[in-house]
mmCIF file with all atom_site columns, C-alpha atoms in Angstrom:
data_model
loop_
_atom_site.group_PDB
_atom_site.id
_atom_site.type_symbol
_atom_site.label_atom_id
_atom_site.label_alt_id
_atom_site.label_comp_id
_atom_site.label_asym_id
_atom_site.label_entity_id
_atom_site.label_seq_id
_atom_site.pdbx_PDB_ins_code
_atom_site.Cartn_x
_atom_site.Cartn_y
_atom_site.Cartn_z
_atom_site.occupancy
_atom_site.B_iso_or_equiv
_atom_site.pdbx_formal_charge
_atom_site.auth_seq_id
_atom_site.auth_comp_id
_atom_site.auth_asym_id
_atom_site.auth_atom_id
_atom_site.pdbx_PDB_model_num
ATOM 1   C CA . UNK A 1 1   ? 0.000   0.000   0.000   1.00 0.00 ? 1   UNK A CA 1
ATOM 2   C CA . UNK A 1 2   ? 2.854   2.392   0.768   1.00 0.00 ? 2   UNK A CA 1
ATOM 3   C CA . UNK A 1 3   ? 4.357   1.621   -2.619  1.00 0.00 ? 3   UNK A CA 1
ATOM 4   C CA . UNK A 1 4   ? 1.154   2.492   -4.498  1.00 0.00 ? 4   UNK A CA 1
ATOM 5   C CA . UNK A 1 5   ? 0.744   5.663   -2.424  1.00 0.00 ? 5   UNK A CA 1
ATOM 6   C CA . UNK A 1 6   ? 4.277   6.722   -3.402  1.00 0.00 ? 6   UNK A CA 1
ATOM 7   C CA . UNK A 1 7   ? 3.591   5.702   -7.007  1.00 0.00 ? 7   UNK A CA 1
ATOM 8   C CA . UNK A 1 8   ? 0.511   7.924   -7.200  1.00 0.00 ? 8   UNK A CA 1
ATOM 9   C CA . UNK A 1 9   ? 2.340   10.841  -5.586  1.00 0.00 ? 9   UNK A CA 1
ATOM 10  C CA . UNK A 1 10  ? 5.131   10.369  -8.139  1.00 0.00 ? 10  UNK A CA 1
ATOM 11  C CA . UNK A 1 11  ? 2.604   10.218  -10.974 1.00 0.00 ? 11  UNK A CA 1
ATOM 12  C CA . UNK A 1 12  ? 0.833   13.453  -10.033 1.00 0.00 ? 12  UNK A CA 1
ATOM 13  C CA . UNK A 1 13  ? 3.624   15.560  -8.527  1.00 0.00 ? 13  UNK A CA 1
ATOM 14  C CA . UNK A 1 14  ? 4.446   17.387  -11.742 1.00 0.00 ? 14  UNK A CA 1
ATOM 15  C CA . UNK A 1 15  ? 0.846   18.582  -12.032 1.00 0.00 ? 15  UNK A CA 1
ATOM 16  C CA . UNK A 1 16  ? 1.039   20.036  -8.539  1.00 0.00 ? 16  UNK A CA 1
ATOM 17  C CA . UNK A 1 17  ? 4.439   21.569  -9.349  1.00 0.00 ? 17  UNK A CA 1
ATOM 18  C CA . UNK A 1 18  ? 3.034   23.062  -12.552 1.00 0.00 ? 18  UNK A CA 1
ATOM 19  C CA . UNK A 1 19  ? 0.310   24.915  -10.675 1.00 0.00 ? 19  UNK A CA 1
ATOM 20  C CA . UNK A 1 20  ? 2.685   25.920  -7.854  1.00 0.00 ? 20  UNK A CA 1
ATOM 21  C CA . UNK A 1 21  ? 5.108   27.916  -9.976  1.00 0.00 ? 21  UNK A CA 1
ATOM 22  C CA . UNK A 1 22  ? 6.840   25.593  -12.424 1.00 0.00 ? 22  UNK A CA 1
ATOM 23  C CA . UNK A 1 23  ? 4.700   26.959  -15.262 1.00 0.00 ? 23  UNK A CA 1
ATOM 24  C CA . UNK A 1 24  ? 5.823   30.527  -14.600 1.00 0.00 ? 24  UNK A CA 1
ATOM 25  C CA . UNK A 1 25  ? 9.456   29.766  -13.679 1.00 0.00 ? 25  UNK A CA 1
ATOM 26  C CA . UNK A 1 26  ? 10.039  27.746  -16.837 1.00 0.00 ? 26  UNK A CA 1
ATOM 27  C CA . UNK A 1 27  ? 7.856   29.908  -19.102 1.00 0.00 ? 27  UNK A CA 1
ATOM 28  C CA . UNK A 1 28  ? 5.419   27.120  -19.959 1.00 0.00 ? 28  UNK A CA 1
ATOM 29  C CA . UNK A 1 29  ? 2.279   29.216  -20.493 1.00 0.00 ? 29  UNK A CA 1
ATOM 30  C CA . UNK A 1 30  ? 0.296   28.059  -23.489 1.00 0.00 ? 30  UNK A CA 1
ATOM 31  C CA . UNK A 1 31  ? 2.267   24.859  -23.950 1.00 0.00 ? 31  UNK A CA 1
ATOM 32  C CA . UNK A 1 32  ? 1.136   21.258  -23.879 1.00 0.00 ? 32  UNK A CA 1
ATOM 33  C CA . UNK A 1 33  ? 3.910   20.282  -21.495 1.00 0.00 ? 33  UNK A CA 1
ATOM 34  C CA . UNK A 1 34  ? 1.564   18.466  -19.081 1.00 0.00 ? 34  UNK A CA 1
ATOM 35  C CA . UNK A 1 35  ? 0.116   16.421  -21.932 1.00 0.00 ? 35  UNK A CA 1
ATOM 36  C CA . UNK A 1 36  ? 3.582   15.477  -23.167 1.00 0.00 ? 36  UNK A CA 1
ATOM 37  C CA . UNK A 1 37  ? 4.751   14.588  -19.649 1.00 0.00 ? 37  UNK A CA 1
ATOM 38  C CA . UNK A 1 38  ? 1.740   12.254  -19.412 1.00 0.00 ? 38  UNK A CA 1
ATOM 39  C CA . UNK A 1 39  ? 2.333   10.817  -22.882 1.00 0.00 ? 39  UNK A CA 1
ATOM 40  C CA . UNK A 1 40  ? 6.033   10.027  -22.369 1.00 0.00 ? 40  UNK A CA 1
ATOM 41  C CA . UNK A 1 41  ? 5.298   8.393   -19.021 1.00 0.00 ? 41  UNK A CA 1
ATOM 42  C CA . UNK A 1 42  ? 2.341   6.373   -20.310 1.00 0.00 ? 42  UNK A CA 1
ATOM 43  C CA . UNK A 1 43  ? 4.127   5.046   -23.397 1.00 0.00 ? 43  UNK A CA 1
ATOM 44  C CA . UNK A 1 44  ? 7.067   3.780   -21.339 1.00 0.00 ? 44  UNK A CA 1
ATOM 45  C CA . UNK A 1 45  ? 4.686   2.449   -18.698 1.00 0.00 ? 45  UNK A CA 1
ATOM 46  C CA . UNK A 1 46  ? 2.711   0.452   -21.273 1.00 0.00 ? 46  UNK A CA 1
ATOM 47  C CA . UNK A 1 47  ? 5.788   -0.883  -23.070 1.00 0.00 ? 47  UNK A CA 1
ATOM 48  C CA . UNK A 1 48  ? 7.656   -2.046  -19.974 1.00 0.00 ? 48  UNK A CA 1
ATOM 49  C CA . UNK A 1 49  ? 4.806   -3.550  -17.963 1.00 0.00 ? 49  UNK A CA 1
ATOM 50  C CA . UNK A 1 50  ? 5.045   -7.039  -19.526 1.00 0.00 ? 50  UNK A CA 1
ATOM 51  C CA . UNK A 1 51  ? 8.872   -7.259  -19.617 1.00 0.00 ? 51  UNK A CA 1
ATOM 52  C CA . UNK A 1 52  ? 8.969   -6.213  -15.970 1.00 0.00 ? 52  UNK A CA 1
ATOM 53  C CA . UNK A 1 53  ? 6.655   -9.042  -14.936 1.00 0.00 ? 53  UNK A CA 1
ATOM 54  C CA . UNK A 1 54  ? 8.695   -11.499 -17.015 1.00 0.00 ? 54  UNK A CA 1
ATOM 55  C CA . UNK A 1 55  ? 11.888  -10.330 -15.307 1.00 0.00 ? 55  UNK A CA 1
ATOM 56  C CA . UNK A 1 56  ? 10.161  -10.746 -11.970 1.00 0.00 ? 56  UNK A CA 1
ATOM 57  C CA . UNK A 1 57  ? 9.775   -14.442 -12.769 1.00 0.00 ? 57  UNK A CA 1
ATOM 58  C CA . UNK A 1 58  ? 13.593  -14.679 -12.752 1.00 0.00 ? 58  UNK A CA 1
ATOM 59  C CA . UNK A 1 59  ? 14.544  -12.049 -10.179 1.00 0.00 ? 59  UNK A CA 1
ATOM 60  C CA . UNK A 1 60  ? 13.038  -12.165 -6.706  1.00 0.00 ? 60  UNK A CA 1
ATOM 61  C CA . UNK A 1 61  ? 10.169  -9.640  -6.488  1.00 0.00 ? 61  UNK A CA 1
ATOM 62  C CA . UNK A 1 62  ? 11.439  -8.613  -3.038  1.00 0.00 ? 62  UNK A CA 1
ATOM 63  C CA . UNK A 1 63  ? 14.569  -7.322  -4.813  1.00 0.00 ? 63  UNK A CA 1
ATOM 64  C CA . UNK A 1 64  ? 13.176  -6.288  -8.196  1.00 0.00 ? 64  UNK A CA 1
ATOM 65  C CA . UNK A 1 65  ? 10.260  -4.125  -7.051  1.00 0.00 ? 65  UNK A CA 1
ATOM 66  C CA . UNK A 1 66  ? 12.080  -2.076  -4.376  1.00 0.00 ? 66  UNK A CA 1
ATOM 67  C CA . UNK A 1 67  ? 15.118  -1.677  -6.655  1.00 0.00 ? 67  UNK A CA 1
ATOM 68  C CA . UNK A 1 68  ? 12.973  -0.131  -9.372  1.00 0.00 ? 68  UNK A CA 1
ATOM 69  C CA . UNK A 1 69  ? 11.229  2.026   -6.788  1.00 0.00 ? 69  UNK A CA 1
ATOM 70  C CA . UNK A 1 70  ? 14.600  3.359   -5.584  1.00 0.00 ? 70  UNK A CA 1
ATOM 71  C CA . UNK A 1 71  ? 15.520  4.217   -9.173  1.00 0.00 ? 71  UNK A CA 1
ATOM 72  C CA . UNK A 1 72  ? 12.227  5.979   -9.875  1.00 0.00 ? 72  UNK A CA 1
ATOM 73  C CA . UNK A 1 73  ? 12.594  7.851   -6.567  1.00 0.00 ? 73  UNK A CA 1
ATOM 74  C CA . UNK A 1 74  ? 16.002  9.162   -7.630  1.00 0.00 ? 74  UNK A CA 1
ATOM 75  C CA . UNK A 1 75  ? 14.621  10.096  -11.057 1.00 0.00 ? 75  UNK A CA 1
ATOM 76  C CA . UNK A 1 76  ? 11.726  11.902  -9.377  1.00 0.00 ? 76  UNK A CA 1
ATOM 77  C CA . UNK A 1 77  ? 14.179  13.922  -7.294  1.00 0.00 ? 77  UNK A CA 1
ATOM 78  C CA . UNK A 1 78  ? 16.100  14.816  -10.450 1.00 0.00 ? 78  UNK A CA 1
ATOM 79  C CA . UNK A 1 79  ? 12.976  16.510  -11.843 1.00 0.00 ? 79  UNK A CA 1
ATOM 80  C CA . UNK A 1 80  ? 13.893  19.365  -9.467  1.00 0.00 ? 80  UNK A CA 1
ATOM 81  C CA . UNK A 1 81  ? 16.951  20.325  -11.518 1.00 0.00 ? 81  UNK A CA 1
ATOM 82  C CA . UNK A 1 82  ? 15.253  20.437  -14.918 1.00 0.00 ? 82  UNK A CA 1
ATOM 83  C CA . UNK A 1 83  ? 15.178  23.925  -16.414 1.00 0.00 ? 83  UNK A CA 1
ATOM 84  C CA . UNK A 1 84  ? 13.296  23.062  -19.608 1.00 0.00 ? 84  UNK A CA 1
ATOM 85  C CA . UNK A 1 85  ? 10.651  20.492  -20.512 1.00 0.00 ? 85  UNK A CA 1
ATOM 86  C CA . UNK A 1 86  ? 13.029  18.268  -22.540 1.00 0.00 ? 86  UNK A CA 1
ATOM 87  C CA . UNK A 1 87  ? 14.905  16.745  -19.574 1.00 0.00 ? 87  UNK A CA 1
ATOM 88  C CA . UNK A 1 88  ? 11.552  16.334  -17.842 1.00 0.00 ? 88  UNK A CA 1
ATOM 89  C CA . UNK A 1 89  ? 10.282  14.314  -20.803 1.00 0.00 ? 89  UNK A CA 1
ATOM 90  C CA . UNK A 1 90  ? 13.301  11.996  -20.563 1.00 0.00 ? 90  UNK A CA 1
ATOM 91  C CA . UNK A 1 91  ? 12.880  11.659  -16.803 1.00 0.00 ? 91  UNK A CA 1
ATOM 92  C CA . UNK A 1 92  ? 9.160   10.923  -17.121 1.00 0.00 ? 92  UNK A CA 1
ATOM 93  C CA . UNK A 1 93  ? 9.948   8.232   -19.734 1.00 0.00 ? 93  UNK A CA 1
ATOM 94  C CA . UNK A 1 94  ? 12.462  6.615   -17.369 1.00 0.00 ? 94  UNK A CA 1
ATOM 95  C CA . UNK A 1 95  ? 10.100  6.908   -14.408 1.00 0.00 ? 95  UNK A CA 1
ATOM 96  C CA . UNK A 1 96  ? 7.376   5.241   -16.498 1.00 0.00 ? 96  UNK A CA 1
ATOM 97  C CA . UNK A 1 97  ? 9.775   2.386   -17.271 1.00 0.00 ? 97  UNK A CA 1
ATOM 98  C CA . UNK A 1 98  ? 10.444  1.821   -13.576 1.00 0.00 ? 98  UNK A CA 1
ATOM 99  C CA . UNK A 1 99  ? 6.895   2.341   -12.351 1.00 0.00 ? 99  UNK A CA 1
ATOM 100 C CA . UNK A 1 100 ? 5.586   -0.166  -14.901 1.00 0.00 ? 100 UNK A CA 1
ATOM 101 C CA . UNK A 1 101 ? 6.540   -2.898  -12.457 1.00 0.00 ? 101 UNK A CA 1
ATOM 102 C CA . UNK A 1 102 ? 4.534   -1.644  -9.486  1.00 0.00 ? 102 UNK A CA 1
ATOM 103 C CA . UNK A 1 103 ? 0.919   -2.557  -10.143 1.00 0.00 ? 103 UNK A CA 1
ATOM 104 C CA . UNK A 1 104 ? 1.401   -5.828  -12.070 1.00 0.00 ? 104 UNK A CA 1
ATOM 105 C CA . UNK A 1 105 ? 4.259   -6.857  -9.790  1.00 0.00 ? 105 UNK A CA 1
ATOM 106 C CA . UNK A 1 106 ? 2.228   -6.313  -6.659  1.00 0.00 ? 106 UNK A CA 1
ATOM 107 C CA . UNK A 1 107 ? -0.714  -8.135  -8.207  1.00 0.00 ? 107 UNK A CA 1
ATOM 108 C CA . UNK A 1 108 ? 1.526   -11.112 -8.996  1.00 0.00 ? 108 UNK A CA 1
ATOM 109 C CA . UNK A 1 109 ? 2.739   -11.096 -5.390  1.00 0.00 ? 109 UNK A CA 1
ATOM 110 C CA . UNK A 1 110 ? -0.783  -10.921 -4.008  1.00 0.00 ? 110 UNK A CA 1
ATOM 111 C CA . UNK A 1 111 ? -1.919  -13.752 -6.280  1.00 0.00 ? 111 UNK A CA 1
ATOM 112 C CA . UNK A 1 112 ? 1.003   -15.845 -5.059  1.00 0.00 ? 112 UNK A CA 1
ATOM 113 C CA . UNK A 1 113 ? 0.117   -15.542 -1.386  1.00 0.00 ? 113 UNK A CA 1
ATOM 114 C CA . UNK A 1 114 ? -3.634  -15.206 -1.003  1.00 0.00 ? 114 UNK A CA 1
ATOM 115 C CA . UNK A 1 115 ? -6.659  -17.320 -1.831  1.00 0.00 ? 115 UNK A CA 1
ATOM 116 C CA . UNK A 1 116 ? -9.272  -15.867 -4.216  1.00 0.00 ? 116 UNK A CA 1
ATOM 117 C CA . UNK A 1 117 ? -11.480 -15.011 -1.238  1.00 0.00 ? 117 UNK A CA 1
ATOM 118 C CA . UNK A 1 118 ? -8.656  -13.167 0.526   1.00 0.00 ? 118 UNK A CA 1
ATOM 119 C CA . UNK A 1 119 ? -7.447  -11.603 -2.701  1.00 0.00 ? 119 UNK A CA 1
ATOM 120 C CA . UNK A 1 120 ? -10.513 -9.430  -3.286  1.00 0.00 ? 120 UNK A CA 1
ATOM 121 C CA . UNK A 1 121 ? -10.104 -7.628  0.032   1.00 0.00 ? 121 UNK A CA 1
ATOM 122 C CA . UNK A 1 122 ? -6.338  -7.141  -0.398  1.00 0.00 ? 122 UNK A CA 1
ATOM 123 C CA . UNK A 1 123 ? -6.697  -5.862  -3.959  1.00 0.00 ? 123 UNK A CA 1
ATOM 124 C CA . UNK A 1 124 ? -9.437  -3.432  -2.878  1.00 0.00 ? 124 UNK A CA 1
ATOM 125 C CA . UNK A 1 125 ? -7.236  -2.065  -0.083  1.00 0.00 ? 125 UNK A CA 1
ATOM 126 C CA . UNK A 1 126 ? -4.291  -1.790  -2.463  1.00 0.00 ? 126 UNK A CA 1
ATOM 127 C CA . UNK A 1 127 ? -6.276  0.076   -5.123  1.00 0.00 ? 127 UNK A CA 1
ATOM 128 C CA . UNK A 1 128 ? -7.932  2.348   -2.536  1.00 0.00 ? 128 UNK A CA 1
ATOM 129 C CA . UNK A 1 129 ? -4.473  3.341   -1.339  1.00 0.00 ? 129 UNK A CA 1
ATOM 130 C CA . UNK A 1 130 ? -3.698  4.785   -4.759  1.00 0.00 ? 130 UNK A CA 1
ATOM 131 C CA . UNK A 1 131 ? -6.335  7.473   -4.227  1.00 0.00 ? 131 UNK A CA 1
ATOM 132 C CA . UNK A 1 132 ? -4.718  8.437   -0.938  1.00 0.00 ? 132 UNK A CA 1
ATOM 133 C CA . UNK A 1 133 ? -1.532  9.161   -2.875  1.00 0.00 ? 133 UNK A CA 1
ATOM 134 C CA . UNK A 1 134 ? -3.384  11.301  -5.407  1.00 0.00 ? 134 UNK A CA 1
ATOM 135 C CA . UNK A 1 135 ? -5.057  13.331  -2.670  1.00 0.00 ? 135 UNK A CA 1
ATOM 136 C CA . UNK A 1 136 ? -1.847  13.686  -0.686  1.00 0.00 ? 136 UNK A CA 1
ATOM 137 C CA . UNK A 1 137 ? 0.139   15.213  -3.559  1.00 0.00 ? 137 UNK A CA 1
ATOM 138 C CA . UNK A 1 138 ? -1.669  18.544  -3.634  1.00 0.00 ? 138 UNK A CA 1
ATOM 139 C CA . UNK A 1 139 ? -1.829  18.798  0.174   1.00 0.00 ? 139 UNK A CA 1
ATOM 140 C CA . UNK A 1 140 ? 1.902   18.087  0.290   1.00 0.00 ? 140 UNK A CA 1
ATOM 141 C CA . UNK A 1 141 ? 2.592   20.737  -2.371  1.00 0.00 ? 141 UNK A CA 1
ATOM 142 C CA . UNK A 1 142 ? 0.618   23.322  -0.391  1.00 0.00 ? 142 UNK A CA 1
ATOM 143 C CA . UNK A 1 143 ? 2.559   22.558  2.782   1.00 0.00 ? 143 UNK A CA 1
ATOM 144 C CA . UNK A 1 144 ? 5.880   22.626  0.935   1.00 0.00 ? 144 UNK A CA 1
ATOM 145 C CA . UNK A 1 145 ? 5.026   25.889  -0.809  1.00 0.00 ? 145 UNK A CA 1
ATOM 146 C CA . UNK A 1 146 ? 4.110   27.531  2.511   1.00 0.00 ? 146 UNK A CA 1
ATOM 147 C CA . UNK A 1 147 ? 7.168   26.309  4.402   1.00 0.00 ? 147 UNK A CA 1
ATOM 148 C CA . UNK A 1 148 ? 9.995   25.812  1.893   1.00 0.00 ? 148 UNK A CA 1
ATOM 149 C CA . UNK A 1 149 ? 9.341   28.216  -0.967  1.00 0.00 ? 149 UNK A CA 1
ATOM 150 C CA . UNK A 1 150 ? 12.549  30.191  -1.394  1.00 0.00 ? 150 UNK A CA 1
ATOM 151 C CA . UNK A 1 151 ? 14.522  28.143  1.113   1.00 0.00 ? 151 UNK A CA 1
ATOM 152 C CA . UNK A 1 152 ? 18.092  27.609  -0.115  1.00 0.00 ? 152 UNK A CA 1
ATOM 153 C CA . UNK A 1 153 ? 17.146  29.652  -3.177  1.00 0.00 ? 153 UNK A CA 1
ATOM 154 C CA . UNK A 1 154 ? 14.775  26.996  -4.523  1.00 0.00 ? 154 UNK A CA 1
ATOM 155 C CA . UNK A 1 155 ? 11.121  27.577  -5.378  1.00 0.00 ? 155 UNK A CA 1
ATOM 156 C CA . UNK A 1 156 ? 8.583   25.365  -3.633  1.00 0.00 ? 156 UNK A CA 1
ATOM 157 C CA . UNK A 1 157 ? 7.781   23.351  -6.752  1.00 0.00 ? 157 UNK A CA 1
ATOM 158 C CA . UNK A 1 158 ? 11.395  22.130  -6.926  1.00 0.00 ? 158 UNK A CA 1
ATOM 159 C CA . UNK A 1 159 ? 11.234  21.156  -3.253  1.00 0.00 ? 159 UNK A CA 1
ATOM 160 C CA . UNK A 1 160 ? 8.211   19.002  -4.076  1.00 0.00 ? 160 UNK A CA 1
ATOM 161 C CA . UNK A 1 161 ? 10.306  16.829  -6.398  1.00 0.00 ? 161 UNK A CA 1
ATOM 162 C CA . UNK A 1 162 ? 13.193  16.645  -3.920  1.00 0.00 ? 162 UNK A CA 1
ATOM 163 C CA . UNK A 1 163 ? 11.012  15.681  -0.960  1.00 0.00 ? 163 UNK A CA 1
ATOM 164 C CA . UNK A 1 164 ? 8.936   13.307  -3.065  1.00 0.00 ? 164 UNK A CA 1
ATOM 165 C CA . UNK A 1 165 ? 12.105  11.607  -4.334  1.00 0.00 ? 165 UNK A CA 1
ATOM 166 C CA . UNK A 1 166 ? 13.465  11.237  -0.796  1.00 0.00 ? 166 UNK A CA 1
ATOM 167 C CA . UNK A 1 167 ? 10.148  9.792   0.420   1.00 0.00 ? 167 UNK A CA 1
ATOM 168 C CA . UNK A 1 168 ? 10.084  7.265   -2.421  1.00 0.00 ? 168 UNK A CA 1
ATOM 169 C CA . UNK A 1 169 ? 13.694  6.157   -1.905  1.00 0.00 ? 169 UNK A CA 1
ATOM 170 C CA . UNK A 1 170 ? 13.161  5.812   1.853   1.00 0.00 ? 170 UNK A CA 1
ATOM 171 C CA . UNK A 1 171 ? 9.966   3.774   1.526   1.00 0.00 ? 171 UNK A CA 1
ATOM 172 C CA . UNK A 1 172 ? 11.585  1.540   -1.110  1.00 0.00 ? 172 UNK A CA 1
ATOM 173 C CA . UNK A 1 173 ? 14.682  1.052   1.042   1.00 0.00 ? 173 UNK A CA 1
ATOM 174 C CA . UNK A 1 174 ? 12.519  -0.124  3.937   1.00 0.00 ? 174 UNK A CA 1
ATOM 175 C CA . UNK A 1 175 ? 11.024  -2.732  1.585   1.00 0.00 ? 175 UNK A CA 1
ATOM 176 C CA . UNK A 1 176 ? 14.380  -4.483  1.344   1.00 0.00 ? 176 UNK A CA 1
ATOM 177 C CA . UNK A 1 177 ? 14.177  -5.274  5.069   1.00 0.00 ? 177 UNK A CA 1
ATOM 178 C CA . UNK A 1 178 ? 10.524  -6.160  5.499   1.00 0.00 ? 178 UNK A CA 1
#
C-alpha cells in the first residue's frame, strides 16, 4: 500500500508543481507540457509492464520491485533540476519504465500468497491506497510551498520533487528489510 501511495504521488507531482510555480518559472504558459509529460510516461509504462513481470519471474520480487522504486525515486528527485521540458520528458519516460513494475508486480505477489477469497479484500485495499496518494500530492505541495518556498534559493515546486524523491527512496529502502 505504501508503494502504491508513493507511485501515485510520483505520478501526479508534476501537475502540482506546474500549478505551484513551475509553469511561470520555466515559461510554460500556453504549452502542452503536461500532456507530453503524461504521454512520455504512459508510453514507457505500457511498453515495460510485460517485460517487468517477465523479469520478476527470474529475479526475486522482493529485490526487483524495491530496486525499481529506488531508481524511480532518484529520477523523481532529479525533476527538481530540470530547467526546460526536454529533460523532464526523458525523466518521465524513465520513471514510467520503472513504475511499470509496481501494479502488475504487486498483483503477482498478491496472487502468489492469497486465496481468491482473501485476494478481493487485499486488492481493494491496495487500489484504494492509490487514491490516498493522489489526494496527498496537492496537500503536500501546499505545505511545501508555505514552508519551503525560497529556502536555499529553490522555489517550492522544486522542493516538491526533492522531498517526493526522498520519500520514495526511503519507503523503497525499507522494503528491502521487510
